[in-house]
């Protein structure tokens, strides 16, 4: 992948030079680099706000309440983990962050949840079914409020950045159902093969 990512700008540079667009390319590179920094700073503010709110929610006991409410669903998805345990709490925080559309804020929570699952299941080198399920839920996250997407749209001048809500709900619900079902079916099939 690193070779591909390195080759794309190189090929673009070569074609730009061959077509006599060197001046346009250099001005575009400088302009877009500045825009990238501005965009990163605007997103950083939103991420800091939501990460802070998640910390406050954790301190106020809201996380435990959310974990309790999500317990039946999480117990079905994550077999064998302790109810109310550290892993389940971190998983519920991670899923909550994903539901709020905070992909960047949910990453550290997902890493912590993965470590907690590994500790609880004594998984050294192999990904367990629960680890795979957490990865699946993070990759195809259900979003109710797509905060990051709305922030990107607002930063690029969208007058109604949240008008994408119905599409986000349909696509994210569809992707979660399909990927969770696939993870469950493949885990069962893999276990059967292992027994044989």
C-alpha positions as a LaTeX table, in Angstrom:
\begin{tabular}{lrrr}
\hline
Residue & $x$ (\AA) & $y$ (\AA) & $z$ (\AA) \\
\hline
Unk1 & 0.00 & 0.00 & 0.00 \\
Unk2 & 2.85 & 2.40 & 0.82 \\
Unk3 & 4.24 & 1.92 & $-2.70$ \\
Unk4 & 0.84 & 2.70 & $-4.23$ \\
Unk5 & 0.42 & 5.82 & $-2.07$ \\
Unk6 & 3.91 & 6.92 & $-3.05$ \\
Unk7 & 3.37 & 6.21 & $-6.74$ \\
Unk8 & 0.14 & 8.21 & $-7.13$ \\
Unk9 & 1.66 & 11.68 & $-6.42$ \\
Unk10 & 4.77 & 10.78 & $-8.42$ \\
Unk11 & 2.70 & 9.79 & $-11.49$ \\
Unk12 & 0.58 & 12.95 & $-11.09$ \\
Unk13 & 3.75 & 15.05 & $-10.94$ \\
Unk14 & 5.20 & 13.42 & $-14.06$ \\
Unk15 & 1.96 & 13.91 & $-16.05$ \\
Unk16 & 1.72 & 17.51 & $-14.83$ \\
Unk17 & 5.25 & 18.24 & $-16.03$ \\
Unk18 & 4.66 & 16.50 & $-19.37$ \\
Unk19 & 1.49 & 18.54 & $-19.96$ \\
Unk20 & 3.12 & 21.86 & $-19.04$ \\
Unk21 & 1.03 & 22.32 & $-15.89$ \\
Unk22 & 3.94 & 22.67 & $-13.41$ \\
Unk23 & 2.87 & 26.19 & $-12.30$ \\
Unk24 & $-0.75$ & 25.11 & $-11.80$ \\
Unk25 & 0.40 & 22.06 & $-9.85$ \\
Unk26 & 2.64 & 24.03 & $-7.49$ \\
Unk27 & $-0.08$ & 26.60 & $-6.73$ \\
Unk28 & $-2.64$ & 23.81 & $-6.22$ \\
Unk29 & $-0.28$ & 21.96 & $-3.85$ \\
Unk30 & 0.29 & 25.11 & $-1.76$ \\
Unk31 & $-3.41$ & 26.08 & $-1.70$ \\
Unk32 & $-4.65$ & 22.59 & $-0.80$ \\
Unk33 & $-1.98$ & 22.13 & 1.87 \\
Unk34 & $-3.25$ & 25.28 & 3.59 \\
Unk35 & $-6.87$ & 24.12 & 3.25 \\
Unk36 & $-5.93$ & 20.73 & 4.73 \\
Unk37 & $-4.45$ & 22.39 & 7.84 \\
Unk38 & $-7.55$ & 24.60 & 8.26 \\
Unk39 & $-9.84$ & 21.60 & 7.87 \\
Unk40 & $-7.80$ & 19.53 & 10.34 \\
Unk41 & $-7.98$ & 22.32 & 12.93 \\
Unk42 & $-11.75$ & 22.72 & 12.52 \\
Unk43 & $-12.24$ & 18.96 & 12.91 \\
Unk44 & $-9.87$ & 18.91 & 15.87 \\
Unk45 & $-12.14$ & 21.32 & 17.76 \\
Unk46 & $-15.20$ & 19.15 & 17.19 \\
Unk47 & $-13.32$ & 15.97 & 18.17 \\
Unk48 & $-11.99$ & 17.61 & 21.35 \\
Unk49 & $-15.50$ & 18.71 & 22.30 \\
Unk50 & $-17.00$ & 15.23 & 21.87 \\
Unk51 & $-14.03$ & 13.44 & 23.48 \\
Unk52 & $-14.43$ & 15.77 & 26.46 \\
Unk53 & $-18.15$ & 15.09 & 26.63 \\
Unk54 & $-17.47$ & 11.33 & 26.59 \\
Unk55 & $-15.06$ & 11.77 & 29.51 \\
Unk56 & $-17.66$ & 13.78 & 31.44 \\
Unk57 & $-20.28$ & 11.12 & 30.66 \\
Unk58 & $-17.91$ & 8.46 & 31.95 \\
Unk59 & $-17.29$ & 10.38 & 35.17 \\
Unk60 & $-21.00$ & 11.08 & 35.69 \\
Unk61 & $-21.95$ & 7.42 & 35.36 \\
Unk62 & $-23.77$ & 7.88 & 32.05 \\
Unk63 & $-21.46$ & 5.31 & 30.45 \\
Unk64 & $-22.49$ & 2.66 & 32.99 \\
Unk65 & $-26.15$ & 3.51 & 32.34 \\
Unk66 & $-25.66$ & 3.24 & 28.56 \\
Unk67 & $-23.78$ & $-0.04$ & 29.06 \\
Unk68 & $-26.71$ & $-1.34$ & 31.13 \\
Unk69 & $-29.25$ & $-0.30$ & 28.47 \\
Unk70 & $-27.16$ & $-1.86$ & 25.70 \\
Unk71 & $-26.39$ & $-4.97$ & 27.76 \\
Unk72 & $-28.92$ & $-7.35$ & 26.11 \\
Unk73 & $-27.72$ & $-6.48$ & 22.61 \\
Unk74 & $-24.03$ & $-6.49$ & 23.59 \\
Unk75 & $-24.43$ & $-9.84$ & 25.38 \\
Unk76 & $-25.82$ & $-11.32$ & 22.16 \\
Unk77 & $-23.05$ & $-9.83$ & 20.00 \\
Unk78 & $-20.15$ & $-10.39$ & 22.40 \\
Unk79 & $-20.51$ & $-13.90$ & 23.83 \\
Unk80 & $-18.56$ & $-14.76$ & 26.95 \\
Unk81 & $-17.65$ & $-11.25$ & 28.11 \\
Unk82 & $-18.57$ & $-10.22$ & 31.66 \\
Unk83 & $-21.73$ & $-8.13$ & 31.91 \\
Unk84 & $-20.77$ & $-4.75$ & 33.34 \\
Unk85 & $-17.07$ & $-5.59$ & 32.98 \\
Unk86 & $-14.45$ & $-3.13$ & 31.74 \\
Unk87 & $-14.51$ & $-4.60$ & 28.22 \\
Unk88 & $-18.31$ & $-4.25$ & 27.94 \\
Unk89 & $-18.19$ & $-0.66$ & 29.23 \\
Unk90 & $-15.50$ & 0.31 & 26.72 \\
Unk91 & $-17.40$ & $-1.45$ & 23.92 \\
Unk92 & $-20.58$ & 0.47 & 24.79 \\
Unk93 & $-18.65$ & 3.77 & 24.85 \\
Unk94 & $-17.10$ & 2.92 & 21.49 \\
Unk95 & $-20.46$ & 2.05 & 19.96 \\
Unk96 & $-22.01$ & 5.21 & 21.43 \\
Unk97 & $-19.25$ & 7.33 & 19.89 \\
Unk98 & $-19.85$ & 5.62 & 16.54 \\
Unk99 & $-23.61$ & 6.18 & 16.80 \\
Unk100 & $-22.89$ & 9.88 & 17.31 \\
Unk101 & $-20.73$ & 9.83 & 14.18 \\
Unk102 & $-17.49$ & 10.45 & 16.05 \\
Unk103 & $-15.26$ & 8.07 & 14.16 \\
Unk104 & $-12.05$ & 9.77 & 15.28 \\
Unk105 & $-13.17$ & 9.96 & 18.91 \\
Unk106 & $-14.21$ & 6.31 & 18.89 \\
Unk107 & $-10.79$ & 5.08 & 17.75 \\
Unk108 & $-9.02$ & 5.38 & 21.14 \\
Unk109 & $-12.08$ & 3.81 & 22.80 \\
Unk110 & $-11.98$ & 0.95 & 20.30 \\
Unk111 & $-8.29$ & 0.32 & 20.96 \\
Unk112 & $-8.90$ & 0.31 & 24.73 \\
Unk113 & $-11.88$ & $-2.03$ & 24.26 \\
Unk114 & $-9.77$ & $-4.37$ & 22.12 \\
Unk115 & $-7.09$ & $-4.47$ & 24.84 \\
Unk116 & $-9.72$ & $-5.15$ & 27.51 \\
Unk117 & $-11.18$ & $-8.02$ & 25.44 \\
Unk118 & $-7.68$ & $-9.48$ & 24.96 \\
Unk119 & $-7.07$ & $-9.33$ & 28.73 \\
Unk120 & $-10.45$ & $-10.84$ & 29.60 \\
Unk121 & $-10.18$ & $-13.66$ & 27.05 \\
Unk122 & $-6.42$ & $-14.22$ & 27.49 \\
Unk123 & $-5.92$ & $-13.77$ & 23.75 \\
Unk124 & $-2.24$ & $-13.45$ & 22.97 \\
Unk125 & $-1.65$ & $-13.63$ & 19.22 \\
Unk126 & $-5.00$ & $-14.57$ & 17.70 \\
Unk127 & $-8.07$ & $-12.42$ & 17.17 \\
Unk128 & $-11.07$ & $-13.88$ & 18.99 \\
Unk129 & $-14.67$ & $-13.78$ & 17.73 \\
Unk130 & $-15.35$ & $-10.83$ & 20.06 \\
Unk131 & $-12.39$ & $-8.92$ & 18.66 \\
Unk132 & $-13.60$ & $-9.57$ & 15.12 \\
Unk133 & $-17.11$ & $-8.42$ & 16.08 \\
Unk134 & $-15.75$ & $-5.17$ & 17.56 \\
Unk135 & $-13.76$ & $-4.55$ & 14.38 \\
Unk136 & $-16.86$ & $-5.22$ & 12.28 \\
Unk137 & $-18.99$ & $-2.84$ & 14.36 \\
Unk138 & $-16.34$ & $-0.13$ & 14.09 \\
Unk139 & $-15.92$ & $-0.55$ & 10.37 \\
Unk140 & $-19.65$ & $-0.55$ & 9.55 \\
Unk141 & $-20.80$ & 1.68 & 12.39 \\
Unk142 & $-24.43$ & 2.57 & 12.88 \\
Unk143 & $-24.70$ & 6.35 & 12.85 \\
Unk144 & $-27.62$ & 8.41 & 14.06 \\
Unk145 & $-25.83$ & 11.76 & 14.10 \\
Unk146 & $-23.02$ & 11.86 & 11.50 \\
Unk147 & $-21.04$ & 14.57 & 13.30 \\
Unk148 & $-17.78$ & 14.25 & 11.37 \\
Unk149 & $-19.49$ & 14.11 & 7.96 \\
Unk150 & $-21.64$ & 17.13 & 8.88 \\
Unk151 & $-18.55$ & 19.03 & 10.08 \\
Unk152 & $-16.78$ & 18.28 & 6.80 \\
Unk153 & $-19.81$ & 19.43 & 4.82 \\
Unk154 & $-20.10$ & 22.63 & 6.89 \\
Unk155 & $-16.36$ & 23.33 & 6.50 \\
Unk156 & $-16.81$ & 23.09 & 2.72 \\
Unk157 & $-19.73$ & 25.52 & 2.62 \\
Unk158 & $-22.82$ & 23.28 & 2.80 \\
Unk159 & $-25.82$ & 25.36 & 3.85 \\
Unk160 & $-27.60$ & 22.32 & 5.35 \\
Unk161 & $-24.87$ & 19.93 & 6.48 \\
Unk162 & $-27.32$ & 17.55 & 8.21 \\
Unk163 & $-29.58$ & 16.97 & 5.18 \\
Unk164 & $-27.74$ & 13.68 & 4.61 \\
Unk165 & $-29.37$ & 12.11 & 7.69 \\
Unk166 & $-31.93$ & 9.80 & 6.00 \\
Unk167 & $-29.28$ & 8.40 & 3.62 \\
Unk168 & $-26.80$ & 7.90 & 6.49 \\
Unk169 & $-29.42$ & 6.06 & 8.58 \\
Unk170 & $-30.40$ & 3.70 & 5.76 \\
Unk171 & $-26.85$ & 2.92 & 4.60 \\
Unk172 & $-25.36$ & 2.53 & 8.08 \\
Unk173 & $-28.23$ & 0.30 & 9.30 \\
Unk174 & $-27.92$ & $-1.86$ & 6.18 \\
Unk175 & $-24.13$ & $-2.18$ & 6.52 \\
Unk176 & $-24.32$ & $-3.08$ & 10.23 \\
Unk177 & $-26.96$ & $-5.79$ & 9.68 \\
Unk178 & $-25.08$ & $-7.36$ & 6.76 \\
Unk179 & $-21.62$ & $-7.27$ & 8.38 \\
Unk180 & $-22.78$ & $-8.53$ & 11.80 \\
Unk181 & $-24.69$ & $-11.38$ & 10.15 \\
Unk182 & $-21.64$ & $-12.25$ & 8.03 \\
Unk183 & $-19.33$ & $-12.17$ & 11.09 \\
Unk184 & $-21.66$ & $-14.46$ & 13.07 \\
Unk185 & $-22.10$ & $-16.93$ & 10.18 \\
Unk186 & $-18.40$ & $-17.06$ & 9.33 \\
Unk187 & $-17.43$ & $-17.49$ & 13.01 \\
Unk188 & $-19.82$ & $-20.45$ & 13.28 \\
Unk189 & $-18.50$ & $-21.97$ & 10.05 \\
Unk190 & $-14.88$ & $-21.52$ & 11.15 \\
Unk191 & $-15.60$ & $-23.22$ & 14.48 \\
Unk192 & $-17.21$ & $-26.18$ & 12.66 \\
Unk193 & $-14.18$ & $-26.52$ & 10.39 \\
Unk194 & $-11.86$ & $-26.42$ & 13.38 \\
Unk195 & $-13.76$ & $-29.27$ & 15.05 \\
Unk196 & $-13.54$ & $-31.39$ & 11.89 \\
\hline
\end{tabular}
